[in-house]
mmCIF file of C-alpha atoms and ligand atoms in Angstrom:
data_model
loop_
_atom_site.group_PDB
_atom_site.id
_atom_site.type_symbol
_atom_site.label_atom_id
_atom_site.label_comp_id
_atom_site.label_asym_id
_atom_site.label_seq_id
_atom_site.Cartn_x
_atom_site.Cartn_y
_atom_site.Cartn_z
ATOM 1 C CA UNK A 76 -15.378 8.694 -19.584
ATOM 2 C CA UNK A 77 -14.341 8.985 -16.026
ATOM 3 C CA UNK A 78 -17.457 9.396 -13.531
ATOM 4 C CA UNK A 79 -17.114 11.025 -9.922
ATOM 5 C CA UNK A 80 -19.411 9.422 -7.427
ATOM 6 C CA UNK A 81 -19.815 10.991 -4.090
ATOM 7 C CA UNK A 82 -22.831 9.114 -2.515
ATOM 8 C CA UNK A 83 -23.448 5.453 -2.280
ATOM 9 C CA UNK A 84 -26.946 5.734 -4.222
ATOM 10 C CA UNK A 85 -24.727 6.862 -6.841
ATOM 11 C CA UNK A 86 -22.022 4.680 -6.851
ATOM 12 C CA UNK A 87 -24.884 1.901 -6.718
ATOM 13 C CA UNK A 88 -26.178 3.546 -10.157
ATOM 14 C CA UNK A 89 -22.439 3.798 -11.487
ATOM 15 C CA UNK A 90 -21.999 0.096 -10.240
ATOM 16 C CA UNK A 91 -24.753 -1.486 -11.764
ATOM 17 C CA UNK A 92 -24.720 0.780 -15.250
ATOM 18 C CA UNK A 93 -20.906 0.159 -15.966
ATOM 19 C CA UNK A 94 -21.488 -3.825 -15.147
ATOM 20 C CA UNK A 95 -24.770 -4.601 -16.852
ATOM 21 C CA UNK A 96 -24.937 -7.899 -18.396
ATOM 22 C CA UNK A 97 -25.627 -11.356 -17.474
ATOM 23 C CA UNK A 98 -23.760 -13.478 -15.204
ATOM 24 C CA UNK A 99 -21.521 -14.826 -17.236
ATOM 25 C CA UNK A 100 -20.191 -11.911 -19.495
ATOM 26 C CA UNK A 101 -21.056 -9.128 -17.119
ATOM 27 C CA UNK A 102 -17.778 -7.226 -17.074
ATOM 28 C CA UNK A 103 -15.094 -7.535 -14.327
ATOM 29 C CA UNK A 104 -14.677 -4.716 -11.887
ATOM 30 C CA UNK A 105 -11.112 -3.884 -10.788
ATOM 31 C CA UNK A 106 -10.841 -1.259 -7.728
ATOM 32 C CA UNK A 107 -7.865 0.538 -6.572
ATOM 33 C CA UNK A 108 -8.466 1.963 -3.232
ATOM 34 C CA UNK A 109 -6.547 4.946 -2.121
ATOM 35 C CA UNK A 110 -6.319 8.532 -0.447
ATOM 36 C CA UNK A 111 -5.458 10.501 -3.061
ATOM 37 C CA UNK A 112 -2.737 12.526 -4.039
ATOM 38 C CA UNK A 113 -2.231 10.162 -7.130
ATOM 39 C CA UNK A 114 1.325 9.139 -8.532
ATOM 40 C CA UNK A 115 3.378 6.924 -10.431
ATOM 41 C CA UNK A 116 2.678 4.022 -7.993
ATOM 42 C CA UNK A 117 -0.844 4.282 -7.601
ATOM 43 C CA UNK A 118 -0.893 4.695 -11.758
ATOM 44 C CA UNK A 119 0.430 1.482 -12.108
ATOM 45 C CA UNK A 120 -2.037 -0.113 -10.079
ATOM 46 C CA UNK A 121 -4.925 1.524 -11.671
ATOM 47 C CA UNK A 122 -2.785 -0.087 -15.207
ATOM 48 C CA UNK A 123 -2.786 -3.447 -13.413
ATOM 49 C CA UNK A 124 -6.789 -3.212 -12.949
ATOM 50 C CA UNK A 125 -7.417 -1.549 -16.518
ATOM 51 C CA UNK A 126 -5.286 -4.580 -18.128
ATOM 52 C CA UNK A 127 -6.981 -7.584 -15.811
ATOM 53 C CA UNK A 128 -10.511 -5.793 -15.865
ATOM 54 C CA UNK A 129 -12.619 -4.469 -18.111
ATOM 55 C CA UNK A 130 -13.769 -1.673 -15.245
ATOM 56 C CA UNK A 131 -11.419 0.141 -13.624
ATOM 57 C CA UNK A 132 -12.891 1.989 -10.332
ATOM 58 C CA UNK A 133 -10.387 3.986 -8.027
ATOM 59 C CA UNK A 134 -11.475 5.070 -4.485
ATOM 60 C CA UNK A 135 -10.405 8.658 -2.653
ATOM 61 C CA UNK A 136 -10.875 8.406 0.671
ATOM 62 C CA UNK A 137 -8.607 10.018 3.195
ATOM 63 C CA UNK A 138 -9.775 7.785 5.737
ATOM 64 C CA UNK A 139 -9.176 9.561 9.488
ATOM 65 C CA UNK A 140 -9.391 5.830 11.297
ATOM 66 C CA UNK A 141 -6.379 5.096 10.195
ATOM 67 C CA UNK A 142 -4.126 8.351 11.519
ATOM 68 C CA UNK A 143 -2.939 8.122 15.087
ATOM 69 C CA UNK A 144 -2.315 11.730 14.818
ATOM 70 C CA UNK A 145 -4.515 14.353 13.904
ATOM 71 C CA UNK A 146 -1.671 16.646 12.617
ATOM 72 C CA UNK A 147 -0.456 14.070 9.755
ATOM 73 C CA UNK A 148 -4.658 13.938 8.865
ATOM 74 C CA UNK A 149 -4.643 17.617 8.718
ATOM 75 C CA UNK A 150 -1.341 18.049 6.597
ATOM 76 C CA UNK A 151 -2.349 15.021 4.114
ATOM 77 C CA UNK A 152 -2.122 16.287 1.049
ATOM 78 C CA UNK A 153 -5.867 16.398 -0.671
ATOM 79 C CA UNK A 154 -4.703 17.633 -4.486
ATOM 80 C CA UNK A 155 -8.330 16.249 -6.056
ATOM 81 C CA UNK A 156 -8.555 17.876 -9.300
ATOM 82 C CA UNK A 157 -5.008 16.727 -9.969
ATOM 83 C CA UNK A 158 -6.138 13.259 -9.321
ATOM 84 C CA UNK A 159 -9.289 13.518 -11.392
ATOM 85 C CA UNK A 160 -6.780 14.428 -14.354
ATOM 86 C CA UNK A 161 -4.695 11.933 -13.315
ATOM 87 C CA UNK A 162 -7.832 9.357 -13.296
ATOM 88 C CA UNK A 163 -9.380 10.784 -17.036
ATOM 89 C CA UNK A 164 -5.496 10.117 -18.781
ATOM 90 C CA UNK A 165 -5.288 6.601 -17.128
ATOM 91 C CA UNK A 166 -9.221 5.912 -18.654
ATOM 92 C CA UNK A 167 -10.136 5.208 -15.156
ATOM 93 C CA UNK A 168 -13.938 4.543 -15.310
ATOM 94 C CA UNK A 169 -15.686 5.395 -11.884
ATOM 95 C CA UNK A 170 -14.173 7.601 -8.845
ATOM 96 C CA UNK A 171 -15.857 6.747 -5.575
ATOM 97 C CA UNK A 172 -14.693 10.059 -3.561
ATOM 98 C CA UNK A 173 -16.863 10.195 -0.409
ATOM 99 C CA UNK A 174 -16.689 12.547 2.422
ATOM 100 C CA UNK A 175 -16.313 11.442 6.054
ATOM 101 C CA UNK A 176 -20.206 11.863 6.973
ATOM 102 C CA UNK A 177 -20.992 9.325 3.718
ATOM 103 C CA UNK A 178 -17.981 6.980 4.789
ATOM 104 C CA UNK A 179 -19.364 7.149 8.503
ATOM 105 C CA UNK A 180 -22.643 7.871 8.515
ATOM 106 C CA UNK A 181 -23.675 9.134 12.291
ATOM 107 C CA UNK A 182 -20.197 9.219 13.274
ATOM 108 C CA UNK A 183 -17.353 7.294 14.063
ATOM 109 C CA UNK A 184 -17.330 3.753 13.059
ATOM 110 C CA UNK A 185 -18.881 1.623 16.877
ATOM 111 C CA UNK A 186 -17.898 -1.230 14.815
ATOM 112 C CA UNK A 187 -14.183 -2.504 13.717
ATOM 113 C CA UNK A 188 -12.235 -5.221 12.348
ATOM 114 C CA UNK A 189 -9.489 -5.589 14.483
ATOM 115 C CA UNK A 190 -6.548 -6.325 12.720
ATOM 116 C CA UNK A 191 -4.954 -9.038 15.673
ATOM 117 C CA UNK A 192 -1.521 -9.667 16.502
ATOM 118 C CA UNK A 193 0.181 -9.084 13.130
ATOM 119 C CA UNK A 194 -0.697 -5.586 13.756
ATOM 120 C CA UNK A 195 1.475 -4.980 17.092
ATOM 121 C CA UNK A 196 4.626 -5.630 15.108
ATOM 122 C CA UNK A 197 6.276 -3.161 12.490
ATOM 123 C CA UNK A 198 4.323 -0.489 11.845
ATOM 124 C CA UNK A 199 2.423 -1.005 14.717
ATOM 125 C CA UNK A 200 3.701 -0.213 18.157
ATOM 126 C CA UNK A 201 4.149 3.527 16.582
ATOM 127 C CA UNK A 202 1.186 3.660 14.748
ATOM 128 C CA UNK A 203 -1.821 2.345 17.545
ATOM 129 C CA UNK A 204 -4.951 1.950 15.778
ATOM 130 C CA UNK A 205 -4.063 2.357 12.073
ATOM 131 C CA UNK A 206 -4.303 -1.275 10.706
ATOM 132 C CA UNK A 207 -7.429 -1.225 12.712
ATOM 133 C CA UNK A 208 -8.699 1.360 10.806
ATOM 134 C CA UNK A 209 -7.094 0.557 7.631
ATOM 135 C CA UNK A 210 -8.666 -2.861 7.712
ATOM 136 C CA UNK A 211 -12.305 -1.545 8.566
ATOM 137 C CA UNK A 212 -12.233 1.370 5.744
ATOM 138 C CA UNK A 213 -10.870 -1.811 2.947
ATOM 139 C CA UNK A 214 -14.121 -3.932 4.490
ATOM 140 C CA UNK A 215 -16.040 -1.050 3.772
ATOM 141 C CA UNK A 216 -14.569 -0.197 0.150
ATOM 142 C CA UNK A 217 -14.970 -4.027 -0.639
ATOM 143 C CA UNK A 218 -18.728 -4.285 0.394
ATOM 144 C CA UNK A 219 -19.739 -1.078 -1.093
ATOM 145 C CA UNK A 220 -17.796 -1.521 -4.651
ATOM 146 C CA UNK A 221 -18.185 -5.211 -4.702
ATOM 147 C CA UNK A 222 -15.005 -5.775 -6.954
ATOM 148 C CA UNK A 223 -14.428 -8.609 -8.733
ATOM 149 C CA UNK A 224 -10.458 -7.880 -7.749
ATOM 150 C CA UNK A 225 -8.626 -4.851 -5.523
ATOM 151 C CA UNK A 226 -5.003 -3.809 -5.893
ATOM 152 C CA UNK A 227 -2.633 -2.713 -3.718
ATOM 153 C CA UNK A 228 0.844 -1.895 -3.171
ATOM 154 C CA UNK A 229 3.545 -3.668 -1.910
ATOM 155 C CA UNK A 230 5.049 -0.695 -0.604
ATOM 156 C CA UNK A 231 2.931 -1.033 2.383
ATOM 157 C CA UNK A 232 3.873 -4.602 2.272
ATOM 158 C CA UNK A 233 2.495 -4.954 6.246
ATOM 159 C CA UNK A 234 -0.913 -3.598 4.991
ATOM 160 C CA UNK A 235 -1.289 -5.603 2.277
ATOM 161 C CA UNK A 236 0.060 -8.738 3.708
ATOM 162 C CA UNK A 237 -2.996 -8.046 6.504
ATOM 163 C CA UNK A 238 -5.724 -7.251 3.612
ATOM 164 C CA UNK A 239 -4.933 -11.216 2.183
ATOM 165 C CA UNK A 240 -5.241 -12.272 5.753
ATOM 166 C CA UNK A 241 -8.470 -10.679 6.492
ATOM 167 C CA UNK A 242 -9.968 -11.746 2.800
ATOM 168 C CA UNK A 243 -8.949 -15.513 3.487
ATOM 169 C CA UNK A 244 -10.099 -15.775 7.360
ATOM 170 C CA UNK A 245 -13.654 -14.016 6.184
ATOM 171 C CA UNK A 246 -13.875 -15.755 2.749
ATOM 172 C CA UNK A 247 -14.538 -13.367 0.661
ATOM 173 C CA UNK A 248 -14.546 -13.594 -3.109
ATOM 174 C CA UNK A 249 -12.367 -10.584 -4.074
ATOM 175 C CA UNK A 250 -8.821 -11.228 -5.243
ATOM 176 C CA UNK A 251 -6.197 -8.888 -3.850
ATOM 177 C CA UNK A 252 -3.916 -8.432 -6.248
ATOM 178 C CA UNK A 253 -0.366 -7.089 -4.904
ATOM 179 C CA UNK A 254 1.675 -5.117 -7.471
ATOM 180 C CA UNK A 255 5.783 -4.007 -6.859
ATOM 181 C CA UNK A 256 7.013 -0.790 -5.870
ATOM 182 C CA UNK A 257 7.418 2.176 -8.080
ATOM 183 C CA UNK A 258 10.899 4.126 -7.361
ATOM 184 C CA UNK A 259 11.382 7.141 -8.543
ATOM 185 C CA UNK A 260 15.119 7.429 -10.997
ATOM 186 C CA UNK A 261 16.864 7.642 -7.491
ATOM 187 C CA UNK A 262 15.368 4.711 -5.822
ATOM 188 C CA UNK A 263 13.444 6.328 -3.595
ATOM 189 C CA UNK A 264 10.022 4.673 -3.533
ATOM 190 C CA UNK A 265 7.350 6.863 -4.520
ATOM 191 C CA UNK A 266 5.042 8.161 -1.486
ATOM 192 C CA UNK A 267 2.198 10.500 -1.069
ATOM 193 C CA UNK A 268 4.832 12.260 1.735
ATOM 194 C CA UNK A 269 7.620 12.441 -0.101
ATOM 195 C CA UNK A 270 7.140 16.208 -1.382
ATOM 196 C CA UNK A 271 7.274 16.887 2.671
ATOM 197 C CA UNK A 272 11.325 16.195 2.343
ATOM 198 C CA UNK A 273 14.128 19.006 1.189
ATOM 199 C CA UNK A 274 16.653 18.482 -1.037
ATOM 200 C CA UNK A 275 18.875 17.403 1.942
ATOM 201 C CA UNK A 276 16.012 15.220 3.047
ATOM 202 C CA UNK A 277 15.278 13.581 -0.249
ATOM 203 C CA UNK A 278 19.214 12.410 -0.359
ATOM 204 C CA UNK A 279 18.670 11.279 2.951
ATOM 205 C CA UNK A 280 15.961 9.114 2.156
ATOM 206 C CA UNK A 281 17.904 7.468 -0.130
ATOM 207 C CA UNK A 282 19.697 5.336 2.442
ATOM 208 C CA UNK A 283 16.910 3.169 2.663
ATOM 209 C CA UNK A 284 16.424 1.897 -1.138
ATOM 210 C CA UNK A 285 20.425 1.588 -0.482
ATOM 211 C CA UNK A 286 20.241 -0.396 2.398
ATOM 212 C CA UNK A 287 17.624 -2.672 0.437
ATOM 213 C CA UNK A 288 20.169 -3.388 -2.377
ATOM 214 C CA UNK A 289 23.068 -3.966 -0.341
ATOM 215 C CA UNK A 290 20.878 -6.491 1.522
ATOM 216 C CA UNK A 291 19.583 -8.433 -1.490
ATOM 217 C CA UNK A 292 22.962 -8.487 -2.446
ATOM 218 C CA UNK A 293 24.339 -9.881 0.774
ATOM 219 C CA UNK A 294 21.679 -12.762 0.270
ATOM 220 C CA UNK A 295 22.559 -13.116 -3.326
ATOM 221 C CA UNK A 296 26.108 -13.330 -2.381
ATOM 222 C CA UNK A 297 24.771 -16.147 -0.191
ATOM 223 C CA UNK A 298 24.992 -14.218 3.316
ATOM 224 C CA UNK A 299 22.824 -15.990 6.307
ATOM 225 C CA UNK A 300 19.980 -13.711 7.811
ATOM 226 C CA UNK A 301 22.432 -12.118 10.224
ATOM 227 C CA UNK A 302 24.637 -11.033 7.378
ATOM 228 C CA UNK A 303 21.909 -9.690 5.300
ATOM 229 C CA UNK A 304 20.939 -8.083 7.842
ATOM 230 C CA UNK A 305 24.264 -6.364 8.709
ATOM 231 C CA UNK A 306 24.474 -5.263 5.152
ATOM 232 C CA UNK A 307 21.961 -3.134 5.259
ATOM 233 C CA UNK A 308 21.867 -1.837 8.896
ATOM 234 C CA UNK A 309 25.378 -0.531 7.685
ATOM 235 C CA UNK A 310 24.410 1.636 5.331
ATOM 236 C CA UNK A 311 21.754 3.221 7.978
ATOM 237 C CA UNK A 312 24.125 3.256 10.865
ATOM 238 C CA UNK A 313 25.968 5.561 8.065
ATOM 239 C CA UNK A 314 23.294 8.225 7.573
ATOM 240 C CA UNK A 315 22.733 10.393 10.792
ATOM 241 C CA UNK A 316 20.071 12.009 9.468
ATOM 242 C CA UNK A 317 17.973 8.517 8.591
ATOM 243 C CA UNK A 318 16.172 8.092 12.335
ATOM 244 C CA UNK A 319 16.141 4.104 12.023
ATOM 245 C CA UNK A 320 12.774 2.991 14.068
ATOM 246 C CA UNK A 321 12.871 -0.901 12.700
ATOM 247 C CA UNK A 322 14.720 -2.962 10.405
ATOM 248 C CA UNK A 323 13.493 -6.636 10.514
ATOM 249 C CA UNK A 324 13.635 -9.689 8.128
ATOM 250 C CA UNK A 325 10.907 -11.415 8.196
ATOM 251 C CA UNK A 326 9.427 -14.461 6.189
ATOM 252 C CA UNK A 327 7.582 -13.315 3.276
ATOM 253 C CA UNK A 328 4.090 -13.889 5.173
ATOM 254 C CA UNK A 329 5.143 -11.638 8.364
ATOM 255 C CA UNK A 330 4.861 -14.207 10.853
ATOM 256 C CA UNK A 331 7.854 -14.317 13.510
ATOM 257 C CA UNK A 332 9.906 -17.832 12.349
ATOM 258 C CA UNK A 333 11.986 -17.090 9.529
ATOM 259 C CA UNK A 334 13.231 -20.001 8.033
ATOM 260 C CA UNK A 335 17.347 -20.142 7.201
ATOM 261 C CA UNK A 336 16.713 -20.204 3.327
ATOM 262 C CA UNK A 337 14.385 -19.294 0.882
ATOM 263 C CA UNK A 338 11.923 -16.278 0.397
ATOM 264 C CA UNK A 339 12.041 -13.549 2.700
ATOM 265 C CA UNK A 340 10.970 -9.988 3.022
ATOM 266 C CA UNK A 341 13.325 -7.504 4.397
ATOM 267 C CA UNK A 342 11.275 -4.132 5.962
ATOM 268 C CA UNK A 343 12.921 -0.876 6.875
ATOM 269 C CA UNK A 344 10.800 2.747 8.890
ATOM 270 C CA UNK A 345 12.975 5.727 9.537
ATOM 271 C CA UNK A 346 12.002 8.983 10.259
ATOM 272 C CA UNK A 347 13.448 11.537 8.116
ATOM 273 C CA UNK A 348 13.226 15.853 8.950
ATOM 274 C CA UNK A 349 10.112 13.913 10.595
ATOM 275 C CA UNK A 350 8.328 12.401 7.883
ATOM 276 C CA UNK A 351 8.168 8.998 8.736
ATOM 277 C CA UNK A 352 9.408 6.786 5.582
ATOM 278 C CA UNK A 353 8.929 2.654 4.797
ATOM 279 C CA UNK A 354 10.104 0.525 2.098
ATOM 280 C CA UNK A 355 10.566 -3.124 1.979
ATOM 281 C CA UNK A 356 12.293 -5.438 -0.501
ATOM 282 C CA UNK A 357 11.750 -9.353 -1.381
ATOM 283 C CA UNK A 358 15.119 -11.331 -0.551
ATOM 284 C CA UNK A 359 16.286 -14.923 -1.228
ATOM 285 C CA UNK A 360 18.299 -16.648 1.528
ATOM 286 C CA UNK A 361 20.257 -19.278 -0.241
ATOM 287 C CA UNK A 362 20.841 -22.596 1.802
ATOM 288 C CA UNK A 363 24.181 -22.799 3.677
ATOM 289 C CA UNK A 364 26.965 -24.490 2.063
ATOM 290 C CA UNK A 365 25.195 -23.617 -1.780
ATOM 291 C CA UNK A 366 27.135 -21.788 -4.799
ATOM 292 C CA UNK A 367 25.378 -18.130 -4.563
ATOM 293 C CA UNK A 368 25.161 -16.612 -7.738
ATOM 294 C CA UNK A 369 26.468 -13.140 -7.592
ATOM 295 C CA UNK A 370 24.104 -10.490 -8.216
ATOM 296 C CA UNK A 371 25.652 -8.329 -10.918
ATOM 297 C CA UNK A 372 25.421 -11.989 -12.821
ATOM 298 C CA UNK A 373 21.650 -12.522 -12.625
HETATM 299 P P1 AMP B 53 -2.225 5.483 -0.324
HETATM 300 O O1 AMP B 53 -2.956 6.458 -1.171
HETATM 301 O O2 AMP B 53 -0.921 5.969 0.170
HETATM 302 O O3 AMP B 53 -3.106 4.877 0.737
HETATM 303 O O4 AMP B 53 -1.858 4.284 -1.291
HETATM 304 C C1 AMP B 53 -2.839 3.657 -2.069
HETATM 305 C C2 AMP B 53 -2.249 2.404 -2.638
HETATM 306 O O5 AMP B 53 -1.124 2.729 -3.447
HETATM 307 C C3 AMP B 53 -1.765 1.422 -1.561
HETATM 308 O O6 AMP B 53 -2.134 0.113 -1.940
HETATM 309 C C4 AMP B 53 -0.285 1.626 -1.583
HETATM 310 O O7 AMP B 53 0.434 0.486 -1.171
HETATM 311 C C5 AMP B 53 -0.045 1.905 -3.065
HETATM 312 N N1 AMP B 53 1.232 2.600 -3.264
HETATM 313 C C6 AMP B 53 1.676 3.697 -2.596
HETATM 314 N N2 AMP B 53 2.922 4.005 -3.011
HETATM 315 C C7 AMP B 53 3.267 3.092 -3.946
HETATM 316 C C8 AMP B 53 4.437 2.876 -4.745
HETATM 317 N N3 AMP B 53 5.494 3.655 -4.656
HETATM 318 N N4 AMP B 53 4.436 1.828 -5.608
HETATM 319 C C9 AMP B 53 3.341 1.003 -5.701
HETATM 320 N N5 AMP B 53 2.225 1.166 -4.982
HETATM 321 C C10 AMP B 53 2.180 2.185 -4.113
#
């Protein structure tokens, strides 16, 4: 049975019914955070939860601290009874779907975690604010659901790459579990915005999943960082309607040295008819002067 909470007397109820026992076998509590408008990628994190715990919680919050503009809070889409359907057929256990006033009770948050410098990178100079607030609305999530783990996506690898950060520098005991993109048949990674795009659009948007293969295979191929690079700000430089706003490569923990071989993360924002669009992809820089092994051969 899936139960909606709204308050946090109930989800304190909810909480403590669905995890009654003792210490030792009292059931695990998985939580999925989100803002709704559920699809394939947020179903496979609420899978990843079901499978590792025996609770499976998912949050709905459309949380306004983290939009810099009001007019991409107002056009969010808010689809709940789709959702709720969405939550029953995935045996979700517990929807914690509070308004703004329960969320922030007399007003606006006075108090924030402020993400730090990771945040003025990427996503951040055109985004001011949002890891700020995406960072205090997780805090909140985590110390009102007290999970035993939380999952996100790597699609907002930047995001969840911060989330780790803040759970190791404050110590928590959650374990933030990261789990892959879901594409849709095209490549194009799933996103809440996605149904903003035309047909037109939508092939548009393509170019980016593109320029993420072509890039992996540059590295598999046993191209440097420049080269890898190259490959895939190609394939962008090719598609006038893709509105490029940062491709970087980064190592796989965001911070600015990236070392000549080994793991690294390559992340891509464009603007496309206006909806802004990010994907990412994991790459592996082979060491100069190795024998690549050609991607259609792995
Ligand atoms: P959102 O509702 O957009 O805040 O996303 C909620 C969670 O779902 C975040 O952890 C996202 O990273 C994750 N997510 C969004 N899109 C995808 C996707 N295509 N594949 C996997 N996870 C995703």
């Amino acid at each position: 049975m899936t139960e909606v909470v709204r308050t946090r007397d109930e989800l304190a109820q909810a909480r403590s019914r669905l995890l009654a026992g003792t210490d030792e076998d009292r059931p695990k509590l998985g939580l999925v955070p989100t803002m709704g408008a559920l699809h394939a990628g947020h179903a496979t994190l609420i899978e990843a939860a079901r499978s590792e715990c025996q609770v499976a919680a998912v949050s709905i919050f459309v949380n306004p601290m983290q939009f810099s503009q009001e007019s991409d809070l107002a056009r969010y889409p808010r689809p709940f009874e789709d959702d709720l359907a969405r939550c029953v057929e995935l045996g979700v256990d517990l929807i914690w779907a509070p308004d703004v006033d329960v969320m922030y009770p007399g007003g606006p948050a006075q108090v924030w975690v402020t993400a730090g410098a990771l945040a003025n990178q990427l996503e951040g100079p055109s985004r001011p604010g949002h890891f700020d607030g995406v960072l205090t609305v997780v805090t909140k999530l985590l110390t009102t659901v007290r999970p035993d783990r939380a999952y996100f996506g790597e699609k907002d690898y930047q995001q969840l790459t911060l989330i780790r950060r803040m759970v190791a520098d404050f110590g928590g005991d959650v374990l933030i579990r990261g789990v892959p993109t879901v594409r849709d048949a095209d490549g194009l990674a799933l996103s809440s915005r996605n149904v903003f795009l035309s047909v037109n659009g939508r092939r548009a948007a393509l170019n980016l999943g593109a320029a993420l293969r072509k890039a992996r295979f540059a590295a598999s191929s046993g191209g440097t960082a420049a080269e890898v690079l190259s490959a895939a700000g190609t394939v962008l430089a090719g598609a006038p309607d893709v509105q490029v706003e940062y491709l970087e490569l980064r190592d796989p923990d965001l911070s600015p040295t990236l070392p000549a071989h080994g793991p690294a993360r390559l992340l891509v924002a464009a603007t496309v008819e206006g909806v802004r669009l990010i994907d990412n992809t994991a790459v592996e820089l082979t060491p100069a002067g190795s024998d690549p092994t050609p991607a259609e051969s792995r």
